[in-house]
Short mmCIF file of C-alpha atoms and ligand atoms in Angstrom, two decimals:
data_model
loop_
_atom_site.label_atom_id
_atom_site.label_comp_id
_atom_site.label_asym_id
_atom_site.label_seq_id
_atom_site.Cartn_x
_atom_site.Cartn_y
_atom_site.Cartn_z
CA MET A 1 24.49 -14.93 -3.73
CA THR A 2 23.33 -11.40 -2.99
CA ASP A 3 19.82 -11.08 -1.65
CA LEU A 4 18.08 -9.93 -4.80
CA THR A 5 15.27 -8.28 -2.84
CA LYS A 6 17.68 -5.81 -1.24
CA LEU A 7 18.84 -4.35 -4.55
CA SER A 8 17.48 -1.17 -6.02
CA ALA A 9 15.67 -1.61 -9.32
CA ALA A 10 18.59 0.09 -11.08
CA ALA A 11 21.11 -2.31 -9.55
CA LEU A 12 18.94 -5.33 -10.29
CA ALA A 13 18.45 -4.13 -13.88
CA ASP A 14 22.24 -3.94 -14.30
CA LEU A 15 22.67 -7.54 -13.14
CA LEU A 16 19.87 -8.67 -15.44
CA ALA A 17 21.36 -6.84 -18.41
CA ALA A 18 24.77 -8.33 -17.70
CA GLY A 19 23.23 -11.80 -17.59
CA GLU A 20 24.40 -12.31 -14.00
CA VAL A 21 20.92 -13.06 -12.70
CA SER A 22 17.77 -14.16 -14.44
CA SER A 23 14.40 -12.52 -14.17
CA VAL A 24 13.04 -15.86 -12.94
CA ASP A 25 15.49 -15.77 -9.99
CA ALA A 26 14.68 -12.13 -9.24
CA THR A 27 10.95 -12.72 -9.46
CA ARG A 28 11.10 -15.89 -7.35
CA ALA A 29 13.10 -14.04 -4.67
CA HIS A 30 10.37 -11.40 -4.42
CA LEU A 31 7.54 -13.95 -4.46
CA ASP A 32 9.31 -15.80 -1.61
CA ARG A 33 9.68 -12.55 0.28
CA ILE A 34 5.96 -11.87 -0.17
CA ASP A 35 5.24 -15.38 1.09
CA ASP A 36 7.41 -14.84 4.17
CA THR A 37 6.22 -11.37 5.13
CA ASP A 38 2.78 -10.64 3.74
CA GLY A 39 0.94 -12.55 6.44
CA ASP A 40 2.06 -9.70 8.73
CA ILE A 41 2.07 -6.78 6.32
CA HIS A 42 -0.82 -7.52 3.96
CA ALA A 43 0.47 -5.27 1.19
CA PHE A 44 -1.03 -7.47 -1.54
CA LEU A 45 -4.65 -8.15 -2.41
CA HIS A 46 -3.63 -10.50 -5.18
CA VAL A 47 -0.34 -12.16 -6.08
CA ASN A 48 0.21 -12.83 -9.77
CA GLY A 49 0.25 -16.57 -10.41
CA GLY A 50 1.67 -15.89 -13.87
CA ALA A 51 4.67 -13.83 -12.71
CA LEU A 52 7.27 -16.58 -13.18
CA ASP A 53 6.02 -17.30 -16.71
CA VAL A 54 6.35 -13.63 -17.62
CA ALA A 55 9.86 -13.61 -16.15
CA ALA A 56 10.82 -16.77 -18.07
CA ASP A 57 9.63 -15.14 -21.26
CA ILE A 58 11.81 -12.08 -20.63
CA ASP A 59 14.78 -14.36 -19.94
CA ARG A 60 14.15 -16.17 -23.23
CA ARG A 61 13.93 -12.91 -25.14
CA ARG A 62 17.14 -11.67 -23.57
CA ALA A 63 18.91 -14.90 -24.46
CA ALA A 64 17.66 -14.54 -28.05
CA GLY A 65 19.21 -11.07 -28.21
CA ASP A 66 15.90 -9.16 -28.46
CA PRO A 67 16.24 -5.47 -27.67
CA LEU A 68 14.88 -4.95 -24.14
CA GLY A 69 14.20 -1.79 -22.13
CA PRO A 70 16.30 -0.78 -19.10
CA LEU A 71 13.86 -2.28 -16.58
CA ALA A 72 13.13 -5.53 -18.44
CA GLY A 73 12.84 -8.44 -16.02
CA VAL A 74 12.42 -6.26 -12.92
CA PRO A 75 9.37 -7.10 -10.75
CA LEU A 76 6.66 -4.49 -10.21
CA ALA A 77 3.79 -4.20 -7.72
CA ILE A 78 0.63 -2.51 -9.00
CA LYS A 79 -1.86 -0.54 -6.93
CA ASP A 80 -5.27 -2.12 -7.25
CA VAL A 81 -6.73 1.14 -8.58
CA LEU A 82 -5.14 0.26 -11.94
CA VAL A 83 -7.06 -2.21 -14.09
CA THR A 84 -5.37 -5.38 -15.33
CA THR A 85 -6.62 -8.12 -17.64
CA ASP A 86 -4.90 -11.01 -15.85
CA MET A 87 -5.63 -10.10 -12.22
CA PRO A 88 -8.74 -8.80 -10.42
CA SER A 89 -9.05 -5.02 -9.99
CA THR A 90 -11.04 -3.99 -6.92
CA SER A 91 -9.85 -0.50 -5.98
CA GLY A 92 -10.05 -1.80 -2.41
CA SER A 93 -13.85 -2.06 -2.62
CA ARG A 94 -16.30 -4.87 -1.98
CA ILE A 95 -18.38 -3.59 -4.90
CA LEU A 96 -15.63 -4.68 -7.33
CA GLU A 97 -14.71 -7.94 -5.60
CA GLY A 98 -13.30 -10.31 -8.24
CA TYR A 99 -13.83 -7.81 -11.06
CA MET A 100 -11.81 -8.64 -14.19
CA SER A 101 -11.11 -5.80 -16.60
CA PRO A 102 -11.30 -6.38 -20.36
CA TYR A 103 -8.30 -4.08 -20.86
CA ASP A 104 -5.07 -2.98 -19.15
CA ALA A 105 -4.54 0.54 -17.81
CA THR A 106 -2.12 2.36 -20.13
CA VAL A 107 0.57 2.47 -17.43
CA VAL A 108 0.23 -1.30 -16.96
CA ALA A 109 0.35 -1.92 -20.71
CA ARG A 110 3.50 0.22 -20.93
CA ALA A 111 5.09 -1.58 -17.99
CA ARG A 112 4.39 -4.94 -19.63
CA ALA A 113 5.74 -3.72 -22.97
CA ALA A 114 8.91 -2.60 -21.19
CA GLY A 115 9.35 -6.12 -19.79
CA LEU A 116 8.50 -5.37 -16.17
CA VAL A 117 7.10 -8.38 -14.32
CA PRO A 118 3.77 -7.73 -12.53
CA LEU A 119 4.01 -9.31 -9.06
CA GLY A 120 0.47 -8.55 -7.98
CA LYS A 121 -2.05 -5.92 -6.95
CA THR A 122 -1.54 -3.87 -3.81
CA ASN A 123 -3.93 -2.92 -1.05
CA MET A 124 -5.43 0.54 -0.79
CA ASP A 125 -8.12 2.56 0.90
CA GLU A 126 -11.44 1.94 -0.85
CA PHE A 127 -11.49 3.94 -4.10
CA ALA A 128 -8.31 5.68 -2.86
CA MET A 129 -10.16 7.52 -0.08
CA GLY A 130 -7.97 7.71 2.98
CA SER A 131 -4.54 8.22 4.49
CA SER A 132 -4.02 4.90 6.28
CA THR A 133 -5.23 2.00 4.10
CA GLU A 134 -7.61 1.14 6.93
CA HIS A 135 -10.55 1.97 4.66
CA SER A 136 -9.75 -1.02 2.46
CA ALA A 137 -12.67 -3.44 2.33
CA TYR A 138 -10.09 -6.24 2.58
CA GLY A 139 -8.44 -5.27 5.86
CA PRO A 140 -5.56 -2.90 6.58
CA THR A 141 -1.93 -3.00 5.50
CA ARG A 142 0.69 -2.64 8.23
CA ASN A 143 3.80 -0.49 8.24
CA PRO A 144 7.02 -2.56 7.92
CA TRP A 145 8.69 -0.19 10.41
CA ASP A 146 6.17 -1.04 13.12
CA LEU A 147 3.33 -3.48 12.50
CA ASP A 148 1.04 -1.59 14.87
CA ARG A 149 1.24 1.48 12.65
CA ILE A 150 -0.37 2.53 9.39
CA PRO A 151 1.61 2.54 6.12
CA GLY A 152 -0.13 5.70 4.93
CA GLY A 153 -2.83 5.87 2.35
CA SER A 154 -4.44 5.46 0.10
CA GLY A 155 -1.49 3.65 -1.47
CA GLY A 156 -0.27 1.99 1.71
CA GLY A 157 0.05 -1.38 -0.02
CA SER A 158 2.44 -0.15 -2.68
CA ALA A 159 4.58 1.77 -0.17
CA ALA A 160 4.69 -1.10 2.33
CA ALA A 161 5.56 -3.60 -0.41
CA VAL A 162 8.51 -1.49 -1.52
CA ALA A 163 9.65 -0.75 2.06
CA ALA A 164 9.40 -4.43 3.03
CA LEU A 165 11.48 -5.59 0.03
CA GLN A 166 8.52 -7.43 -1.48
CA ALA A 167 8.95 -5.41 -4.67
CA PRO A 168 11.68 -3.07 -5.89
CA LEU A 169 9.15 -0.88 -7.72
CA ALA A 170 5.46 -0.11 -7.41
CA LEU A 171 2.82 1.99 -9.09
CA GLY A 172 0.63 4.31 -7.06
CA SER A 173 -1.95 7.00 -7.63
CA ASP A 174 -2.08 10.39 -6.00
CA THR A 175 -5.25 12.48 -5.81
CA GLY A 176 -4.36 14.42 -2.68
CA GLY A 177 -1.19 12.73 -1.46
CA SER A 178 -1.67 8.98 -1.80
CA ILE A 179 1.79 8.45 -3.29
CA ARG A 180 3.69 11.01 -1.22
CA GLN A 181 2.20 10.53 2.26
CA PRO A 182 2.72 6.73 2.24
CA ALA A 183 6.29 7.40 1.07
CA HIS A 184 6.74 9.74 4.03
CA VAL A 185 5.59 7.22 6.65
CA THR A 186 7.45 4.22 5.18
CA GLY A 187 10.82 5.80 4.33
CA THR A 188 10.35 5.37 0.59
CA VAL A 189 10.32 7.65 -2.46
CA GLY A 190 7.11 8.68 -4.23
CA LEU A 191 6.43 11.13 -7.01
CA LYS A 192 3.20 12.66 -8.24
CA PRO A 193 3.77 13.80 -11.82
CA THR A 194 2.49 16.99 -13.41
CA TYR A 195 -1.23 16.60 -14.12
CA GLY A 196 -1.47 15.09 -17.59
CA GLY A 197 2.09 13.78 -17.55
CA VAL A 198 1.07 10.16 -16.96
CA SER A 199 -2.03 8.55 -18.45
CA ARG A 200 -5.10 8.04 -16.27
CA TYR A 201 -6.63 5.58 -18.74
CA GLY A 202 -7.56 2.52 -16.74
CA ALA A 203 -6.96 4.18 -13.38
CA ILE A 204 -10.31 3.73 -11.60
CA ALA A 205 -11.29 7.37 -11.16
CA LEU A 206 -11.55 9.00 -7.75
CA ALA A 207 -11.50 12.70 -8.73
CA SER A 208 -10.60 13.10 -12.37
CA SER A 209 -9.22 16.63 -12.17
CA LEU A 210 -6.83 15.63 -9.35
CA ASP A 211 -5.80 11.99 -10.01
CA GLN A 212 -2.29 11.18 -11.24
CA VAL A 213 -0.47 7.84 -11.45
CA GLY A 214 3.18 7.76 -10.41
CA PRO A 215 6.15 5.71 -9.16
CA VAL A 216 6.72 4.34 -5.63
CA THR A 217 10.31 3.20 -5.09
CA ARG A 218 13.28 3.06 -2.72
CA THR A 219 15.51 5.51 -4.63
CA VAL A 220 14.98 8.63 -6.72
CA LEU A 221 16.74 7.03 -9.68
CA ASP A 222 14.36 4.06 -9.57
CA ALA A 223 11.41 6.45 -9.62
CA GLY A 224 12.86 8.17 -12.68
CA LEU A 225 13.38 4.84 -14.46
CA LEU A 226 9.77 3.81 -13.83
CA HIS A 227 8.42 7.26 -14.75
CA ASP A 228 10.27 7.03 -18.08
CA VAL A 229 8.36 3.79 -18.79
CA ILE A 230 4.85 4.90 -17.82
CA GLY A 231 4.86 8.59 -18.78
CA GLY A 232 4.12 10.50 -21.95
CA HIS A 233 1.18 11.22 -24.17
CA ASP A 234 -1.70 8.76 -24.37
CA PRO A 235 -4.47 9.32 -26.92
CA HIS A 236 -6.84 7.31 -24.65
CA ASP A 237 -6.69 10.05 -22.00
CA SER A 238 -8.09 13.39 -23.19
CA THR A 239 -6.26 15.26 -20.41
CA SER A 240 -2.89 13.73 -21.32
CA LEU A 241 -0.31 16.37 -22.27
CA PRO A 242 1.17 16.13 -25.78
CA ASP A 243 4.63 17.10 -24.45
CA GLU A 244 7.90 15.37 -25.22
CA TRP A 245 9.38 14.66 -21.78
CA PRO A 246 13.07 14.47 -20.94
CA SER A 247 14.46 11.27 -19.39
CA PHE A 248 13.74 11.40 -15.67
CA ALA A 249 16.34 8.71 -14.98
CA ALA A 250 18.92 10.92 -16.68
CA ALA A 251 17.76 13.84 -14.50
CA ALA A 252 18.16 11.71 -11.37
CA ARG A 253 21.66 10.61 -12.42
CA GLU A 254 22.62 14.21 -13.09
CA GLY A 255 21.31 15.24 -9.67
CA ALA A 256 23.21 12.51 -7.83
CA SER A 257 26.52 13.25 -9.48
CA GLY A 258 26.41 16.94 -10.25
CA ASP A 259 26.39 20.25 -8.55
CA VAL A 260 22.70 21.02 -9.03
CA LEU A 261 22.24 22.48 -5.57
CA ARG A 262 24.61 25.41 -6.10
CA GLY A 263 22.50 28.54 -6.52
CA LEU A 264 19.24 26.57 -6.34
CA LYS A 265 16.48 28.66 -4.76
CA VAL A 266 14.39 26.58 -2.37
CA GLY A 267 11.14 28.21 -1.22
CA VAL A 268 9.74 27.65 2.25
CA ILE A 269 6.12 28.66 2.81
CA ARG A 270 5.82 31.33 5.49
CA GLU A 271 2.15 30.67 6.33
CA LEU A 272 2.68 26.96 6.96
CA GLY A 273 4.47 27.51 10.30
CA ASP A 274 5.17 24.68 12.76
CA ASP A 275 1.68 24.44 14.19
CA GLY A 276 0.17 21.00 13.79
CA PHE A 277 3.52 19.43 12.86
CA GLN A 278 5.13 16.84 15.12
CA ALA A 279 8.38 18.19 16.56
CA GLY A 280 10.48 15.42 15.04
CA VAL A 281 8.99 16.09 11.61
CA THR A 282 9.86 19.78 11.81
CA ALA A 283 13.36 19.00 13.11
CA SER A 284 14.03 16.56 10.26
CA PHE A 285 12.72 19.08 7.73
CA ARG A 286 14.97 21.83 9.12
CA ALA A 287 17.99 19.55 9.11
CA ALA A 288 17.37 18.67 5.44
CA LEU A 289 17.13 22.38 4.59
CA ALA A 290 20.43 22.95 6.40
CA THR A 291 22.04 20.20 4.32
CA LEU A 292 20.74 21.84 1.14
CA GLU A 293 22.05 25.20 2.29
CA ALA A 294 25.44 23.77 3.21
CA HIS A 295 25.76 22.60 -0.39
CA GLY A 296 25.01 25.89 -2.01
CA ALA A 297 21.21 26.14 -2.08
CA GLU A 298 19.54 29.33 -0.99
CA ILE A 299 16.51 29.02 1.31
CA VAL A 300 13.96 31.71 0.47
CA GLU A 301 10.75 32.43 2.36
CA VAL A 302 7.76 32.62 0.02
CA SER A 303 4.16 33.50 0.74
CA ALA A 304 1.36 31.13 -0.25
CA PRO A 305 -1.55 32.50 1.79
CA HIS A 306 -4.14 30.13 0.31
CA PHE A 307 -2.10 26.95 0.74
CA GLU A 308 -3.75 26.25 4.09
CA TYR A 309 -7.24 26.37 2.55
CA GLY A 310 -6.32 23.51 0.24
CA VAL A 311 -7.81 20.81 2.49
CA ALA A 312 -11.16 22.64 2.72
CA ALA A 313 -11.38 23.20 -1.04
CA TYR A 314 -10.25 19.63 -1.72
CA TYR A 315 -12.98 18.12 0.46
CA LEU A 316 -15.61 19.85 -1.69
CA ILE A 317 -14.05 19.29 -5.11
CA LEU A 318 -13.03 15.68 -4.46
CA PRO A 319 -16.39 14.44 -3.12
CA ALA A 320 -18.21 16.28 -5.92
CA GLU A 321 -16.15 14.54 -8.60
CA ALA A 322 -16.10 11.23 -6.72
CA SER A 323 -19.89 11.14 -6.29
CA SER A 324 -20.22 11.50 -10.04
CA ASN A 325 -17.45 8.99 -10.87
CA LEU A 326 -18.91 6.38 -8.51
CA ALA A 327 -22.41 6.65 -10.03
CA LYS A 328 -21.32 4.01 -12.55
CA PHE A 329 -21.40 1.34 -9.83
CA ASP A 330 -25.08 0.76 -10.40
CA SER A 331 -25.35 -3.05 -9.93
CA VAL A 332 -25.72 -3.48 -13.70
CA ARG A 333 -22.43 -2.66 -15.37
CA PHE A 334 -19.74 -3.72 -12.91
CA GLY A 335 -19.13 -6.07 -10.03
CA LEU A 336 -21.50 -6.76 -7.20
CA ARG A 337 -25.28 -7.14 -7.52
CA VAL A 338 -27.46 -7.69 -4.48
CA ASP A 339 -30.78 -9.15 -5.57
CA VAL A 340 -33.93 -7.94 -3.86
CA SER A 341 -36.80 -10.32 -4.49
CA GLY A 342 -39.73 -8.47 -5.97
CA GLY A 343 -37.74 -5.22 -5.87
CA THR A 344 -37.43 -2.54 -8.54
CA VAL A 345 -34.22 -1.64 -10.35
CA GLU A 346 -33.81 1.17 -7.85
CA ASP A 347 -34.18 -1.25 -4.94
CA VAL A 348 -31.45 -3.49 -6.37
CA MET A 349 -29.20 -0.51 -7.00
CA ALA A 350 -29.69 0.83 -3.49
CA ALA A 351 -29.13 -2.55 -1.85
CA THR A 352 -25.99 -3.10 -3.94
CA ARG A 353 -24.49 0.28 -3.11
CA GLU A 354 -25.45 -0.13 0.55
CA ALA A 355 -23.64 -3.49 0.73
CA GLY A 356 -20.80 -2.69 -1.67
CA PHE A 357 -19.56 0.68 -0.43
CA GLY A 358 -17.86 1.30 2.91
CA ASP A 359 -18.55 4.15 5.32
CA GLU A 360 -15.92 6.56 4.00
CA VAL A 361 -17.15 6.15 0.44
CA LYS A 362 -20.75 6.76 1.50
CA ARG A 363 -19.68 9.80 3.52
CA ARG A 364 -18.03 11.34 0.48
CA ILE A 365 -20.89 10.53 -1.89
CA ILE A 366 -23.27 12.32 0.49
CA LEU A 367 -20.89 15.30 0.79
CA GLY A 368 -20.39 15.46 -2.96
CA THR A 369 -24.02 15.27 -4.02
CA TYR A 370 -24.87 17.87 -1.38
CA ALA A 371 -22.12 20.25 -2.56
CA LEU A 372 -23.34 19.92 -6.14
CA SER A 373 -27.07 20.26 -5.44
CA ALA A 374 -29.03 23.22 -6.81
CA GLY A 375 -28.98 26.10 -4.37
CA TYR A 376 -25.69 25.03 -2.75
CA TYR A 377 -23.50 24.79 -5.82
CA ASP A 378 -22.22 28.39 -5.67
CA ALA A 379 -21.74 28.37 -1.92
CA TYR A 380 -19.70 25.16 -1.86
CA TYR A 381 -18.40 23.73 -5.13
CA GLY A 382 -18.18 27.15 -6.82
CA SER A 383 -16.29 28.68 -3.89
CA ALA A 384 -13.93 25.73 -3.70
CA GLN A 385 -13.08 26.17 -7.38
CA LYS A 386 -12.26 29.83 -6.69
CA VAL A 387 -9.94 28.81 -3.84
CA ARG A 388 -8.33 26.35 -6.26
CA THR A 389 -7.56 29.24 -8.61
CA LEU A 390 -6.10 31.28 -5.74
CA ILE A 391 -3.81 28.38 -4.80
CA GLN A 392 -2.67 28.13 -8.42
CA ARG A 393 -1.87 31.85 -8.36
CA ASP A 394 0.07 31.45 -5.10
CA PHE A 395 2.19 28.81 -6.82
CA ASP A 396 2.71 31.01 -9.91
CA GLU A 397 3.93 33.88 -7.75
CA ALA A 398 6.14 31.67 -5.61
CA PHE A 399 7.72 29.94 -8.61
CA ALA A 400 8.56 33.32 -10.09
CA ARG A 401 10.97 33.65 -7.16
CA VAL A 402 12.17 30.11 -6.42
CA ASP A 403 13.06 26.95 -8.33
CA VAL A 404 11.36 24.50 -5.98
CA ILE A 405 9.21 24.72 -2.85
CA ALA A 406 10.01 22.45 0.11
CA THR A 407 7.62 21.30 2.87
CA PRO A 408 7.46 18.35 5.23
CA SER A 409 5.59 15.64 3.30
CA ALA A 410 3.05 15.13 6.11
CA PRO A 411 2.45 16.52 9.62
CA THR A 412 3.28 13.40 11.66
CA THR A 413 5.06 10.09 11.44
CA ALA A 414 3.04 6.88 11.04
CA PHE A 415 0.21 6.83 13.56
CA ARG A 416 -1.20 3.71 15.19
CA LEU A 417 -3.88 1.63 13.51
CA GLY A 418 -7.27 2.76 14.73
CA GLU A 419 -5.98 6.07 16.05
CA GLN A 420 -7.71 8.30 13.48
CA LEU A 421 -10.30 5.92 12.10
CA ASP A 422 -13.23 7.49 13.95
CA ASP A 423 -12.12 11.04 13.25
CA PRO A 424 -12.42 11.84 9.53
CA MET A 425 -11.32 15.46 10.02
CA GLN A 426 -8.09 14.35 11.66
CA MET A 427 -7.54 11.82 8.87
CA TYR A 428 -8.10 14.51 6.21
CA LEU A 429 -5.45 16.78 7.75
CA ASN A 430 -2.71 14.26 6.96
CA ASP A 431 -2.66 15.70 3.45
CA VAL A 432 -2.35 19.37 4.36
CA THR A 433 0.99 19.75 2.54
CA THR A 434 0.34 17.36 -0.36
CA ILE A 435 -3.15 18.45 -1.51
CA PRO A 436 -2.17 21.89 -2.93
CA ALA A 437 -0.05 20.23 -5.65
CA ASN A 438 -3.07 18.25 -6.87
CA LEU A 439 -5.27 21.34 -6.86
CA ALA A 440 -2.66 23.23 -8.89
CA GLY A 441 -1.63 20.31 -11.13
CA VAL A 442 2.06 20.71 -10.26
CA PRO A 443 4.45 17.80 -9.62
CA GLY A 444 5.65 16.78 -6.14
CA ILE A 445 8.14 14.27 -4.77
CA SER A 446 8.63 12.89 -1.27
CA ILE A 447 12.01 11.50 -0.29
CA PRO A 448 13.14 10.29 3.15
CA SER A 449 14.70 13.07 5.24
CA GLY A 450 15.46 11.04 8.37
CA LEU A 451 13.91 9.53 11.48
CA ALA A 452 11.93 11.50 14.04
CA ASP A 453 13.75 11.70 17.38
CA GLU A 454 10.72 10.93 19.52
CA ASP A 455 9.62 7.69 17.83
CA GLY A 456 12.42 6.64 15.46
CA LEU A 457 9.99 6.53 12.53
CA PRO A 458 10.63 7.83 9.00
CA VAL A 459 9.96 11.39 7.89
CA GLY A 460 9.82 12.69 4.33
CA ILE A 461 10.61 16.01 2.72
CA GLN A 462 8.46 17.13 -0.19
CA PHE A 463 9.67 19.20 -3.13
CA LEU A 464 7.24 20.89 -5.51
CA ALA A 465 8.10 22.35 -8.91
CA PRO A 466 6.18 24.24 -11.59
CA ALA A 467 4.01 22.20 -13.96
CA ARG A 468 6.05 20.27 -16.54
CA GLU A 469 9.25 20.59 -14.42
CA ASP A 470 9.17 17.02 -13.06
CA ALA A 471 12.79 16.59 -14.14
CA ARG A 472 13.79 19.32 -11.69
CA LEU A 473 12.33 17.24 -8.85
CA TYR A 474 14.43 14.26 -9.90
CA ARG A 475 17.59 16.39 -10.00
CA VAL A 476 17.00 18.03 -6.62
CA GLY A 477 15.63 14.84 -5.01
CA ALA A 478 18.58 12.76 -6.14
CA ALA A 479 21.05 15.42 -5.01
CA LEU A 480 19.62 15.58 -1.48
CA GLU A 481 19.21 11.80 -1.34
CA ALA A 482 22.91 11.30 -2.15
CA LEU A 483 23.97 13.73 0.58
CA LEU A 484 21.64 12.23 3.21
CA VAL A 485 22.55 8.61 2.45
CA ASP A 486 26.14 9.72 2.89
CA GLU A 487 25.34 11.39 6.22
CA TRP A 488 23.49 8.28 7.42
CA GLY A 489 26.17 5.91 6.17
CA GLY A 490 23.62 3.98 4.08
CA PRO A 491 19.97 4.07 3.05
CA LEU A 492 17.46 4.91 5.76
CA LEU A 493 15.47 1.78 4.94
CA ASP A 494 18.37 -0.39 6.05
CA ARG A 495 17.24 0.46 9.57
CA ALA A 496 13.67 -0.76 9.12
CA PRO A 497 13.14 -3.77 11.43
CA VAL A 498 11.53 -5.89 8.71
CA ARG A 499 14.66 -5.58 6.55
CA GLY A 500 16.48 -8.00 8.79
CA GLY A 501 14.25 -10.76 7.43
CA GLY A 502 13.49 -11.78 11.00
CA ARG A 503 9.76 -12.02 10.37
N1 LIG B 1 -5.94 11.08 1.72
C1 LIG B 1 -6.53 11.76 0.60
C2 LIG B 1 -7.98 11.37 0.49
O1 LIG B 1 -8.41 10.61 1.29
C3 LIG B 1 -5.75 11.47 -0.64
C4 LIG B 1 -6.24 10.33 -1.40
C5 LIG B 1 -5.49 10.09 -2.68
O2 LIG B 1 -4.53 10.78 -3.00
N2 LIG B 1 -5.99 9.15 -3.44
O3 LIG B 1 -8.68 11.81 -0.36
#
C-alpha cells in the first residue's frame, strides 16, 4: 500500500472520495508518523485523542452517501493560537497552560464542518512572537531538514509537521511572516491571505490589525483547497470582508496547467538589494526569476522606498497592539493564577504575569506600553502609523505597474537553535521581506524555490499581490511550482532527510 503520509492532501482526498482508502487509515498513518518522529521534532503540543473517532464518523457518512466536501477525511494540524473546544489552546504560553476554550475558532469550525480531521495542536513561539519557535514555553520545535536548526516561527510547529509528513495540511497565523518564513525554512508552502479574507474569530490576538490565519501545506493546490474551506465572510469578525471569493483551488489548477506566466509582470524591489541576504538565498531567488522569464514573464524593477522601514514600524505597532491584547491575561479571566498570600488583586496579577509570560512577551509589553504612553505617542506609535501609510502607497504605485511583486521569503536559510536567541534585533530582521504585506494588508505566498548551495537547506520565493487578489498568487505560485518540480525531477521535500522515515 502507498505510504499515505507521503501524499498531497489533493491526492489523498481523491483516494478517499474514490473509496480506495478510509479516513481512519489515513488518520492512523499520520498519528503513527507523529508517534515515530515527534520525539525528535516536537511539532505538536497536543495530539487529538479523538481523531480516529472523527475519521470513523466521516467514513460512516461517506458510506451512507452523505454529501461531503473535497477535503473530507483529510487530517489537519492546527496552530495552537487557534482555540478549540476539544483540545487545550495555549498559544505557546505558560499563562494558558491547559486552557480549554468554550468555543471553536471560526476556521476550526469550518474545517470540522468540511470533514477535516483535527490531528492536534502545533507548537509556536509564545503568543506568536518570534521567528524560530524557540520562544515557546513548551520547548522548541526542530527543523525536519536538520534537527539542530530552527523550523522558523512563530508557526514552526505547523511547518515542521507538514514538512515531516506528520500532517498533509496545517493552519497557521501570520502577523509579520509566521506562515511564510517557516514555509521558507522548511521547504513548504504558506499563504497569508488579504487582511479580512479569513476570519480571526478565535485566533488568540497578537496584533489585531496585522493578524491573518492561513494555510500551511506541501503544494500550492493544497493551500488553495484549505483556503477555500476556511475563507470568506464571518459575522463574528468585524474586520472580515463581505466579498465573494473565487475558488483558490481552481486558481491553483489553472496556474499549474495553463499559460499564466506569459505577459505576467513580476516586480522586483530596487531598494531591497542583496545586502543582508545569504548568497544562496539570492542565487535561488535569481534562478526562480530566470525560470519565470524563460516562460514568458517580464521582470520589472519597481521602487518601494519605504519597504525597508517596515521592520521598524512593525516593532512599534505590533507591541502597542500586543500590550493591549495581552492585558486580558489578568489572573482572573483565563488560565494561570499565582496566589500571593495576603496580597492584593494587583499583587496576584503581577505575580501571575511574571510567572506566566516569557521574556520576549515581557519585552514587547514594555515596548508597547512605552510607545503608547502620553508624551511618546506621536513620536513612536504615530510615526509608525505614518510609515505604514507610506508602505501602503509604495504598494499601490508598484501594483499600478506590475501584477505581482517577488522577493526572497526570508534573508537566510534555517539558522541553528540558539544562534539568534540572545539577539532580538537579529531575530526581528528575519521578517524584513514578509512584514510589509501585513502592514499593507495585501496577500503573500511563499513557495520553495530550491536549496541554497552553501548549506543544502530550503529557500522560498515570496509573491505579493494587491489586496483581494489572492487568486493571482495561487495561479502564479502553482505555475512556478510546476516548472520547478519539473526542473528538480520531483518535489523538493523528497530530499528532506526525515522523509526517508529513518528516524
Ligand atoms: N516574527 C514576527 C514576530 O515575531 C512575526 C510573528 C507572526 O507573524 N506572528 O512578530
